[in-house]
């Protein structure tokens, strides 16, 4: 917690030697000078207190451009303006992300991006396959389908600023991020409006 001007003025007065040269009356020149010094100390203390918030990418605002520079943000998949909250989330995602190629990883990634999806993977038809299963070639074992709503709407969040859009919609970002992060050997298919929920 940052100390205020009066706190610092009290400390400066406590450190000053007693005597008529350094009067304690509030209207004296010495006390006006002490108040000015105390104000400077208080401002520095306040800035140091905000640095604690700026050191955390989840709460940063002033240092957000520096966090983005360090994490190579904004994401090349982002088109248009992003809210401050979305920018903070993207930085945190890069810093804490471990990567992966599993179904839960991509479902979690989509959730972080604001999309509700299902992932379906396939198997190739073999001699031991059930007769009722579709006949698929060997390449289908590398295919997977991401099923999402036809049009996803992401609403304004609590941390959003006054100048930010109330909602954004579209699935381009989902496709761009998934195509960039999908395993190189896989075949990624997107299907919209075909979910089971």
PDB file of C-alpha atoms in Angstrom:
ATOM      1  CA  UNK A   1       0.000   0.000   0.000  1.00  0.00           C
ATOM      2  CA  UNK A   2       1.403   3.352  -1.065  1.00  0.00           C
ATOM      3  CA  UNK A   3       1.990   6.049   1.537  1.00  0.00           C
ATOM      4  CA  UNK A   4       0.272   9.384   0.949  1.00  0.00           C
ATOM      5  CA  UNK A   5       1.677  12.935   1.122  1.00  0.00           C
ATOM      6  CA  UNK A   6       0.838  13.380   4.816  1.00  0.00           C
ATOM      7  CA  UNK A   7       2.564  10.107   5.716  1.00  0.00           C
ATOM      8  CA  UNK A   8       5.756  11.236   4.015  1.00  0.00           C
ATOM      9  CA  UNK A   9       5.522  14.748   5.493  1.00  0.00           C
ATOM     10  CA  UNK A  10       5.274  13.200   8.954  1.00  0.00           C
ATOM     11  CA  UNK A  11       8.347  11.060   8.294  1.00  0.00           C
ATOM     12  CA  UNK A  12      10.345  14.023   6.970  1.00  0.00           C
ATOM     13  CA  UNK A  13       9.412  16.097  10.024  1.00  0.00           C
ATOM     14  CA  UNK A  14      10.382  13.221  12.317  1.00  0.00           C
ATOM     15  CA  UNK A  15      13.814  13.050  10.657  1.00  0.00           C
ATOM     16  CA  UNK A  16      14.415  16.815  10.819  1.00  0.00           C
ATOM     17  CA  UNK A  17      16.339  18.130  13.853  1.00  0.00           C
ATOM     18  CA  UNK A  18      14.340  20.272  16.307  1.00  0.00           C
ATOM     19  CA  UNK A  19      14.824  24.033  16.411  1.00  0.00           C
ATOM     20  CA  UNK A  20      13.575  27.393  15.193  1.00  0.00           C
ATOM     21  CA  UNK A  21      15.332  27.021  11.828  1.00  0.00           C
ATOM     22  CA  UNK A  22      12.907  24.216  10.869  1.00  0.00           C
ATOM     23  CA  UNK A  23       9.493  25.398  12.178  1.00  0.00           C
ATOM     24  CA  UNK A  24       6.602  22.957  12.536  1.00  0.00           C
ATOM     25  CA  UNK A  25       3.786  25.455  11.821  1.00  0.00           C
ATOM     26  CA  UNK A  26       1.832  24.429   8.735  1.00  0.00           C
ATOM     27  CA  UNK A  27       1.994  27.901   7.116  1.00  0.00           C
ATOM     28  CA  UNK A  28       5.802  28.183   7.366  1.00  0.00           C
ATOM     29  CA  UNK A  29       8.083  28.044   4.333  1.00  0.00           C
ATOM     30  CA  UNK A  30       9.805  24.955   5.734  1.00  0.00           C
ATOM     31  CA  UNK A  31       6.528  23.036   6.012  1.00  0.00           C
ATOM     32  CA  UNK A  32       5.489  24.047   2.474  1.00  0.00           C
ATOM     33  CA  UNK A  33       8.835  22.734   1.239  1.00  0.00           C
ATOM     34  CA  UNK A  34       8.359  19.549   3.277  1.00  0.00           C
ATOM     35  CA  UNK A  35       4.879  19.072   1.762  1.00  0.00           C
ATOM     36  CA  UNK A  36       6.303  19.497  -1.759  1.00  0.00           C
ATOM     37  CA  UNK A  37       9.008  16.905  -1.088  1.00  0.00           C
ATOM     38  CA  UNK A  38       6.441  14.583   0.495  1.00  0.00           C
ATOM     39  CA  UNK A  39       4.272  14.878  -2.626  1.00  0.00           C
ATOM     40  CA  UNK A  40       7.160  13.771  -4.827  1.00  0.00           C
ATOM     41  CA  UNK A  41       7.896  10.804  -2.566  1.00  0.00           C
ATOM     42  CA  UNK A  42       4.202   9.883  -2.534  1.00  0.00           C
ATOM     43  CA  UNK A  43       3.997   9.928  -6.356  1.00  0.00           C
ATOM     44  CA  UNK A  44       7.071   7.682  -6.645  1.00  0.00           C
ATOM     45  CA  UNK A  45       5.617   5.329  -4.036  1.00  0.00           C
ATOM     46  CA  UNK A  46       2.300   5.211  -5.906  1.00  0.00           C
ATOM     47  CA  UNK A  47       4.036   4.406  -9.184  1.00  0.00           C
ATOM     48  CA  UNK A  48       6.009   1.628  -7.467  1.00  0.00           C
ATOM     49  CA  UNK A  49       2.728   0.176  -6.164  1.00  0.00           C
ATOM     50  CA  UNK A  50       1.250   0.125  -9.698  1.00  0.00           C
ATOM     51  CA  UNK A  51       4.394  -1.602 -10.966  1.00  0.00           C
ATOM     52  CA  UNK A  52       3.265  -4.653  -9.005  1.00  0.00           C
ATOM     53  CA  UNK A  53       0.139  -4.820 -11.185  1.00  0.00           C
ATOM     54  CA  UNK A  54       2.118  -4.098 -14.347  1.00  0.00           C
ATOM     55  CA  UNK A  55       4.478  -6.999 -13.602  1.00  0.00           C
ATOM     56  CA  UNK A  56       1.547  -9.417 -13.975  1.00  0.00           C
ATOM     57  CA  UNK A  57       0.336  -9.836 -17.577  1.00  0.00           C
ATOM     58  CA  UNK A  58      -3.193 -10.569 -16.328  1.00  0.00           C
ATOM     59  CA  UNK A  59      -3.533  -7.054 -14.851  1.00  0.00           C
ATOM     60  CA  UNK A  60      -1.123  -4.963 -16.909  1.00  0.00           C
ATOM     61  CA  UNK A  61      -2.258  -1.960 -18.910  1.00  0.00           C
ATOM     62  CA  UNK A  62       0.653   0.468 -19.302  1.00  0.00           C
ATOM     63  CA  UNK A  63       3.243  -2.258 -19.940  1.00  0.00           C
ATOM     64  CA  UNK A  64       0.949  -4.373 -22.141  1.00  0.00           C
ATOM     65  CA  UNK A  65       2.802  -3.326 -25.333  1.00  0.00           C
ATOM     66  CA  UNK A  66       6.075  -4.526 -23.753  1.00  0.00           C
ATOM     67  CA  UNK A  67       4.501  -7.848 -22.767  1.00  0.00           C
ATOM     68  CA  UNK A  68       3.207  -8.203 -26.336  1.00  0.00           C
ATOM     69  CA  UNK A  69       6.631  -7.429 -27.789  1.00  0.00           C
ATOM     70  CA  UNK A  70       8.244 -10.108 -25.604  1.00  0.00           C
ATOM     71  CA  UNK A  71       5.643 -12.730 -26.571  1.00  0.00           C
ATOM     72  CA  UNK A  72       5.572 -11.803 -30.290  1.00  0.00           C
ATOM     73  CA  UNK A  73       2.027 -10.536 -30.100  1.00  0.00           C
ATOM     74  CA  UNK A  74      -0.371  -9.641 -31.564  1.00  0.00           C
ATOM     75  CA  UNK A  75      -1.111 -13.037 -32.968  1.00  0.00           C
ATOM     76  CA  UNK A  76      -0.884 -13.041 -36.783  1.00  0.00           C
ATOM     77  CA  UNK A  77      -4.366 -14.581 -36.795  1.00  0.00           C
ATOM     78  CA  UNK A  78      -5.910 -11.500 -35.210  1.00  0.00           C
ATOM     79  CA  UNK A  79      -7.644  -9.183 -37.625  1.00  0.00           C
ATOM     80  CA  UNK A  80      -9.116  -5.908 -36.467  1.00  0.00           C
ATOM     81  CA  UNK A  81      -9.046  -4.433 -33.001  1.00  0.00           C
ATOM     82  CA  UNK A  82      -8.723  -6.499 -29.831  1.00  0.00           C
ATOM     83  CA  UNK A  83      -9.994  -5.550 -26.398  1.00  0.00           C
ATOM     84  CA  UNK A  84      -7.480  -5.020 -23.613  1.00  0.00           C
ATOM     85  CA  UNK A  85      -8.794  -8.174 -21.950  1.00  0.00           C
ATOM     86  CA  UNK A  86      -8.277 -10.215 -25.137  1.00  0.00           C
ATOM     87  CA  UNK A  87      -4.749  -8.846 -25.483  1.00  0.00           C
ATOM     88  CA  UNK A  88      -3.959  -9.743 -21.850  1.00  0.00           C
ATOM     89  CA  UNK A  89      -5.424 -13.235 -22.325  1.00  0.00           C
ATOM     90  CA  UNK A  90      -3.307 -13.754 -25.449  1.00  0.00           C
ATOM     91  CA  UNK A  91      -0.108 -12.828 -23.591  1.00  0.00           C
ATOM     92  CA  UNK A  92      -0.986 -15.139 -20.688  1.00  0.00           C
ATOM     93  CA  UNK A  93      -1.819 -17.949 -23.149  1.00  0.00           C
ATOM     94  CA  UNK A  94       1.624 -17.644 -24.767  1.00  0.00           C
ATOM     95  CA  UNK A  95       3.450 -17.487 -21.428  1.00  0.00           C
ATOM     96  CA  UNK A  96       1.618 -20.388 -19.804  1.00  0.00           C
ATOM     97  CA  UNK A  97       0.829 -22.545 -22.822  1.00  0.00           C
ATOM     98  CA  UNK A  98       2.538 -25.905 -22.999  1.00  0.00           C
ATOM     99  CA  UNK A  99       1.293 -26.879 -26.435  1.00  0.00           C
ATOM    100  CA  UNK A 100      -0.128 -30.229 -27.369  1.00  0.00           C
ATOM    101  CA  UNK A 101      -1.760 -32.356 -29.982  1.00  0.00           C
ATOM    102  CA  UNK A 102      -4.564 -33.914 -27.976  1.00  0.00           C
ATOM    103  CA  UNK A 103      -8.293 -33.391 -28.197  1.00  0.00           C
ATOM    104  CA  UNK A 104      -8.482 -31.762 -24.710  1.00  0.00           C
ATOM    105  CA  UNK A 105      -5.679 -29.351 -25.646  1.00  0.00           C
ATOM    106  CA  UNK A 106      -7.506 -28.045 -28.722  1.00  0.00           C
ATOM    107  CA  UNK A 107     -10.874 -27.905 -26.942  1.00  0.00           C
ATOM    108  CA  UNK A 108      -9.236 -25.873 -24.147  1.00  0.00           C
ATOM    109  CA  UNK A 109      -7.500 -23.623 -26.674  1.00  0.00           C
ATOM    110  CA  UNK A 110     -10.800 -22.962 -28.433  1.00  0.00           C
ATOM    111  CA  UNK A 111     -12.411 -22.167 -25.076  1.00  0.00           C
ATOM    112  CA  UNK A 112      -9.618 -19.677 -24.316  1.00  0.00           C
ATOM    113  CA  UNK A 113     -10.291 -18.036 -27.678  1.00  0.00           C
ATOM    114  CA  UNK A 114     -14.028 -17.827 -26.914  1.00  0.00           C
ATOM    115  CA  UNK A 115     -15.271 -20.755 -29.023  1.00  0.00           C
ATOM    116  CA  UNK A 116     -17.301 -23.798 -27.984  1.00  0.00           C
ATOM    117  CA  UNK A 117     -16.238 -26.752 -30.138  1.00  0.00           C
ATOM    118  CA  UNK A 118     -16.315 -30.518 -30.462  1.00  0.00           C
ATOM    119  CA  UNK A 119     -13.481 -32.530 -31.981  1.00  0.00           C
ATOM    120  CA  UNK A 120     -14.108 -35.694 -33.975  1.00  0.00           C
ATOM    121  CA  UNK A 121     -11.330 -37.979 -35.157  1.00  0.00           C
ATOM    122  CA  UNK A 122     -11.517 -40.923 -37.515  1.00  0.00           C
ATOM    123  CA  UNK A 123     -10.098 -44.385 -38.006  1.00  0.00           C
ATOM    124  CA  UNK A 124      -9.275 -46.120 -41.239  1.00  0.00           C
ATOM    125  CA  UNK A 125     -11.422 -49.080 -42.243  1.00  0.00           C
ATOM    126  CA  UNK A 126      -9.511 -52.306 -41.679  1.00  0.00           C
ATOM    127  CA  UNK A 127     -10.263 -56.024 -41.890  1.00  0.00           C
ATOM    128  CA  UNK A 128     -11.306 -56.089 -38.228  1.00  0.00           C
ATOM    129  CA  UNK A 129     -13.664 -53.062 -38.533  1.00  0.00           C
ATOM    130  CA  UNK A 130     -17.384 -53.376 -37.925  1.00  0.00           C
ATOM    131  CA  UNK A 131     -19.417 -53.720 -41.120  1.00  0.00           C
ATOM    132  CA  UNK A 132     -21.592 -50.739 -40.156  1.00  0.00           C
ATOM    133  CA  UNK A 133     -18.594 -48.363 -40.011  1.00  0.00           C
ATOM    134  CA  UNK A 134     -17.938 -46.135 -43.033  1.00  0.00           C
ATOM    135  CA  UNK A 135     -15.222 -47.343 -45.366  1.00  0.00           C
ATOM    136  CA  UNK A 136     -12.393 -44.859 -45.086  1.00  0.00           C
ATOM    137  CA  UNK A 137      -8.919 -45.036 -46.592  1.00  0.00           C
ATOM    138  CA  UNK A 138      -5.699 -45.085 -44.577  1.00  0.00           C
ATOM    139  CA  UNK A 139      -5.324 -41.280 -44.797  1.00  0.00           C
ATOM    140  CA  UNK A 140      -8.431 -40.833 -42.611  1.00  0.00           C
ATOM    141  CA  UNK A 141      -6.498 -41.888 -39.522  1.00  0.00           C
ATOM    142  CA  UNK A 142      -4.766 -38.458 -39.671  1.00  0.00           C
ATOM    143  CA  UNK A 143      -7.982 -36.482 -40.222  1.00  0.00           C
ATOM    144  CA  UNK A 144      -9.940 -34.683 -37.525  1.00  0.00           C
ATOM    145  CA  UNK A 145     -12.948 -32.398 -37.640  1.00  0.00           C
ATOM    146  CA  UNK A 146     -13.558 -29.327 -35.514  1.00  0.00           C
ATOM    147  CA  UNK A 147     -17.278 -28.729 -35.131  1.00  0.00           C
ATOM    148  CA  UNK A 148     -18.412 -25.283 -33.993  1.00  0.00           C
ATOM    149  CA  UNK A 149     -21.461 -23.073 -34.116  1.00  0.00           C
ATOM    150  CA  UNK A 150     -22.105 -21.467 -37.489  1.00  0.00           C
ATOM    151  CA  UNK A 151     -21.440 -17.996 -36.111  1.00  0.00           C
ATOM    152  CA  UNK A 152     -19.700 -17.551 -32.752  1.00  0.00           C
ATOM    153  CA  UNK A 153     -20.360 -14.300 -30.853  1.00  0.00           C
ATOM    154  CA  UNK A 154     -17.874 -13.188 -28.199  1.00  0.00           C
ATOM    155  CA  UNK A 155     -19.423 -10.698 -25.753  1.00  0.00           C
ATOM    156  CA  UNK A 156     -17.885  -7.722 -23.957  1.00  0.00           C
ATOM    157  CA  UNK A 157     -16.053  -8.705 -20.773  1.00  0.00           C
ATOM    158  CA  UNK A 158     -15.923  -6.958 -17.409  1.00  0.00           C
ATOM    159  CA  UNK A 159     -12.345  -5.736 -18.015  1.00  0.00           C
ATOM    160  CA  UNK A 160     -13.180  -4.214 -21.407  1.00  0.00           C
ATOM    161  CA  UNK A 161     -12.610  -0.544 -22.025  1.00  0.00           C
ATOM    162  CA  UNK A 162     -15.121   2.135 -22.968  1.00  0.00           C
ATOM    163  CA  UNK A 163     -13.947   2.337 -26.581  1.00  0.00           C
ATOM    164  CA  UNK A 164     -14.139  -1.419 -27.196  1.00  0.00           C
ATOM    165  CA  UNK A 165     -16.810  -3.249 -29.175  1.00  0.00           C
ATOM    166  CA  UNK A 166     -19.711  -4.773 -27.237  1.00  0.00           C
ATOM    167  CA  UNK A 167     -19.379  -8.023 -29.217  1.00  0.00           C
ATOM    168  CA  UNK A 168     -17.375  -9.596 -32.016  1.00  0.00           C
ATOM    169  CA  UNK A 169     -18.332 -12.548 -34.161  1.00  0.00           C
ATOM    170  CA  UNK A 170     -16.901 -14.876 -36.740  1.00  0.00           C
ATOM    171  CA  UNK A 171     -14.823 -18.053 -36.898  1.00  0.00           C
ATOM    172  CA  UNK A 172     -11.814 -16.858 -38.902  1.00  0.00           C
ATOM    173  CA  UNK A 173      -9.646 -16.573 -35.818  1.00  0.00           C
ATOM    174  CA  UNK A 174     -10.441 -20.128 -34.737  1.00  0.00           C
ATOM    175  CA  UNK A 175      -9.472 -21.478 -38.148  1.00  0.00           C
ATOM    176  CA  UNK A 176      -6.269 -19.452 -38.348  1.00  0.00           C
ATOM    177  CA  UNK A 177      -5.022 -20.459 -34.884  1.00  0.00           C
ATOM    178  CA  UNK A 178      -5.917 -24.132 -35.339  1.00  0.00           C
ATOM    179  CA  UNK A 179      -4.347 -24.345 -38.794  1.00  0.00           C
ATOM    180  CA  UNK A 180      -1.156 -22.834 -37.410  1.00  0.00           C
ATOM    181  CA  UNK A 181      -1.006 -25.134 -34.348  1.00  0.00           C
ATOM    182  CA  UNK A 182      -2.376 -28.377 -35.805  1.00  0.00           C
ATOM    183  CA  UNK A 183       0.144 -31.214 -36.102  1.00  0.00           C
ATOM    184  CA  UNK A 184       1.813 -31.032 -39.519  1.00  0.00           C
ATOM    185  CA  UNK A 185       0.856 -34.588 -40.472  1.00  0.00           C
ATOM    186  CA  UNK A 186      -2.837 -34.122 -39.716  1.00  0.00           C
ATOM    187  CA  UNK A 187      -5.718 -33.178 -41.999  1.00  0.00           C
ATOM    188  CA  UNK A 188      -7.887 -30.542 -40.343  1.00  0.00           C
ATOM    189  CA  UNK A 189     -11.539 -30.153 -41.341  1.00  0.00           C
ATOM    190  CA  UNK A 190     -13.907 -27.447 -40.070  1.00  0.00           C
ATOM    191  CA  UNK A 191     -17.661 -28.018 -39.879  1.00  0.00           C
ATOM    192  CA  UNK A 192     -20.015 -25.249 -38.760  1.00  0.00           C
ATOM    193  CA  UNK A 193     -23.544 -25.633 -37.498  1.00  0.00           C
ATOM    194  CA  UNK A 194     -23.164 -29.412 -37.131  1.00  0.00           C
ATOM    195  CA  UNK A 195     -22.687 -29.767 -33.396  1.00  0.00           C
ATOM    196  CA  UNK A 196     -24.477 -32.138 -31.061  1.00  0.00           C
ATOM    197  CA  UNK A 197     -25.256 -29.501 -28.440  1.00  0.00           C
TER     198      UNK A 197
END
